[in-house]
XYZ file of N, CA and C in Angstrom:
228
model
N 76.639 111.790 90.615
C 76.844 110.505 89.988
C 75.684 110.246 89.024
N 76.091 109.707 87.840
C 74.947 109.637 86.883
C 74.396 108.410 87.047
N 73.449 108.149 86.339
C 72.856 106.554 86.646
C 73.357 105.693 85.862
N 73.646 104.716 86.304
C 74.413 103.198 85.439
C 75.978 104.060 85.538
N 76.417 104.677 85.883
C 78.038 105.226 86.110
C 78.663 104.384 87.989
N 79.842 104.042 87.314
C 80.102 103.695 89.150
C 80.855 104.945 89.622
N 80.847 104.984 91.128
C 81.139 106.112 91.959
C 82.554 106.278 91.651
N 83.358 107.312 91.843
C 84.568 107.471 91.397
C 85.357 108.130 93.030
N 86.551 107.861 93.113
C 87.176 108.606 93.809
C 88.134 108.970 93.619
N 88.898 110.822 94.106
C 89.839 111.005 94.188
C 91.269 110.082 94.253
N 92.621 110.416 94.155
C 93.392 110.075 94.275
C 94.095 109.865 95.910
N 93.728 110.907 96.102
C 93.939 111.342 97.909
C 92.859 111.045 98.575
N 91.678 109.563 98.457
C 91.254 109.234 99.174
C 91.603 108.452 100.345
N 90.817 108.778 101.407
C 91.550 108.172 102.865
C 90.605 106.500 103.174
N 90.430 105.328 103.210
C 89.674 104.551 102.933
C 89.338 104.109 104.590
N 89.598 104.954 105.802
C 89.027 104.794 107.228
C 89.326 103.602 107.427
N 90.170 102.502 107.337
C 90.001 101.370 108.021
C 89.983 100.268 107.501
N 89.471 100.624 105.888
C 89.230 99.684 105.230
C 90.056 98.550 104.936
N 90.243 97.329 104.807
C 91.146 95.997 104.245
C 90.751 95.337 103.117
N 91.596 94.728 102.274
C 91.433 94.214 101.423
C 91.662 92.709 102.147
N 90.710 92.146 101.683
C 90.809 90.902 102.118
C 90.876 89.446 100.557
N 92.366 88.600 100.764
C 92.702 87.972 100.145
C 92.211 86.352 100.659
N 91.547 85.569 100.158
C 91.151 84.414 100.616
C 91.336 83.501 99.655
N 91.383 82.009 100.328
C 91.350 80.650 99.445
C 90.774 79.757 100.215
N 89.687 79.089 99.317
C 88.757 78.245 100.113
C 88.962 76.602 99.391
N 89.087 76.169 100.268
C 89.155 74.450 99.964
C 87.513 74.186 100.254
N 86.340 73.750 99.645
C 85.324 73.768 99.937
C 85.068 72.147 100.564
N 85.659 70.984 100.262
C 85.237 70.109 100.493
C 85.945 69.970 102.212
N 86.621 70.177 102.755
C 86.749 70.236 104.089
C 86.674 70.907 104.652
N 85.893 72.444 104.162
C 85.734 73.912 104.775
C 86.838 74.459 105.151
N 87.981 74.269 104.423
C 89.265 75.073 104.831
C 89.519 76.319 104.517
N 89.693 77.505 104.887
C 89.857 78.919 104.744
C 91.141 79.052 104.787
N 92.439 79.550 103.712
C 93.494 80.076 104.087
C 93.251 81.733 103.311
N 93.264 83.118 104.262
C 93.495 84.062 104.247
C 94.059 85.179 104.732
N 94.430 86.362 104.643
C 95.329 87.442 104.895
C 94.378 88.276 104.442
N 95.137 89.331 105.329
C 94.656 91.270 105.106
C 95.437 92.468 104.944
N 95.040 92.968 103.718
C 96.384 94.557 103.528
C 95.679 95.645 103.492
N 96.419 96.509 104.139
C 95.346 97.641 103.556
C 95.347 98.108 102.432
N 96.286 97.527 101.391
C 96.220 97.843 99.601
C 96.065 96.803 99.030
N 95.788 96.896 97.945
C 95.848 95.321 97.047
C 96.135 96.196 96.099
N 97.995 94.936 96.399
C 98.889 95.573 95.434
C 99.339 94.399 94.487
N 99.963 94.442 93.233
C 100.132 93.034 92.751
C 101.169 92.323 93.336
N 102.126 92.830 93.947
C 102.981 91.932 95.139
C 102.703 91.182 96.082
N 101.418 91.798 96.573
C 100.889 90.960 97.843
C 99.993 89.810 97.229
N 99.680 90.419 95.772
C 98.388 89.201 95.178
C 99.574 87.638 94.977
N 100.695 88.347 94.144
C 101.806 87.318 94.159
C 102.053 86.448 95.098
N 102.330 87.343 96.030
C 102.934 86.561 97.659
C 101.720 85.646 97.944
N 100.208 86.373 98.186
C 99.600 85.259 98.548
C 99.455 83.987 97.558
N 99.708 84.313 96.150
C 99.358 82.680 95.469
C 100.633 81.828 95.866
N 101.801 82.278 95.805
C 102.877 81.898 96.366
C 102.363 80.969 97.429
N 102.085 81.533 98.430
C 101.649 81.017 99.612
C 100.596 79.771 99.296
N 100.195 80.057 98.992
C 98.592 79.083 98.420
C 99.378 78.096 97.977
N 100.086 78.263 96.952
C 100.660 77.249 96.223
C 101.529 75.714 97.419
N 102.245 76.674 98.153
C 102.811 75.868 99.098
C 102.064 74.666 100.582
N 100.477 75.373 99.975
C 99.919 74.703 101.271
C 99.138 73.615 100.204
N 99.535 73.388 98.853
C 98.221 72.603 98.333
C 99.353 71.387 97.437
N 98.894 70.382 97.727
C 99.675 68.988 97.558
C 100.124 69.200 95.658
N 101.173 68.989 95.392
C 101.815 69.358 94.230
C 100.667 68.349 93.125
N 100.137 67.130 93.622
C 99.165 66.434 92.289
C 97.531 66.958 92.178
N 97.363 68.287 92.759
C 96.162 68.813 93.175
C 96.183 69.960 92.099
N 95.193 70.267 91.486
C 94.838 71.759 90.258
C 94.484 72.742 91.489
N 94.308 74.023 91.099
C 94.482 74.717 91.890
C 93.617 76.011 90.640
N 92.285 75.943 91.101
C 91.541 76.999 90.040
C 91.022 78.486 90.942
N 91.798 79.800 90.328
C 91.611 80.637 90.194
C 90.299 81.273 89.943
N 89.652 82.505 90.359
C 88.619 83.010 90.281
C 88.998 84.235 90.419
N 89.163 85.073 89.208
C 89.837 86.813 89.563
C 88.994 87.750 88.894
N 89.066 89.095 89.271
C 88.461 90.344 88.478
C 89.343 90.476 87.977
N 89.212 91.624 87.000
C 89.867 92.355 86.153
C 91.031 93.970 86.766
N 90.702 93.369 88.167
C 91.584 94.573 88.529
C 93.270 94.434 88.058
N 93.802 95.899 88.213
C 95.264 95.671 87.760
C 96.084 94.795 88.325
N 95.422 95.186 89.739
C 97.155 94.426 90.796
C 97.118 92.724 90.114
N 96.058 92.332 89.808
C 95.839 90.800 89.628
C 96.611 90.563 88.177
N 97.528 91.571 87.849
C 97.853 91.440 86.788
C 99.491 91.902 86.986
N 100.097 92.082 87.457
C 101.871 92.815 87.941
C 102.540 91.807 86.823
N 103.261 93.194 86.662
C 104.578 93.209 85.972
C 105.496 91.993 86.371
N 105.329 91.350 87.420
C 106.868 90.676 87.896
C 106.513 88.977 87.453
């Protein structure tokens, strides 16, 4: 690995266990609504705003905080 390069992996990596963890935080009453996949795929990113959407009072904004990864971006 060179320096200032990020680590790369195969295609056929095995990730041991690993989860992707999807969260939404209401900060002013410390509310946590989250889920766990072992992929983060853009279906599941869907499903969870879906979800989000349904637990948060329709006259309430609802602000996003995302990377640039793909799934955060699906086709559908």
């Amino acid at each position: 690995m060179e320096l200032g390069m990020p680590e790369r992996r195969t295609h056929n990596h095995v990730r041991h266990g690993t989860l992707d963890l999807l969260a939404a935080v209401n900060a002013a009453p410390g509310e946590v609504a989250a889920t766990t996949k072992k992929q983060h795929r853009g279906k599941d990113f869907v499903a969870f705003l879906t979800d989000i959407d349904g637990l948060v009072e329709p006259a309430l904004d609802v602000h996003v905080i995302l990377d640039s990864l793909s799934a955060h971006k699906p086709r559908t």
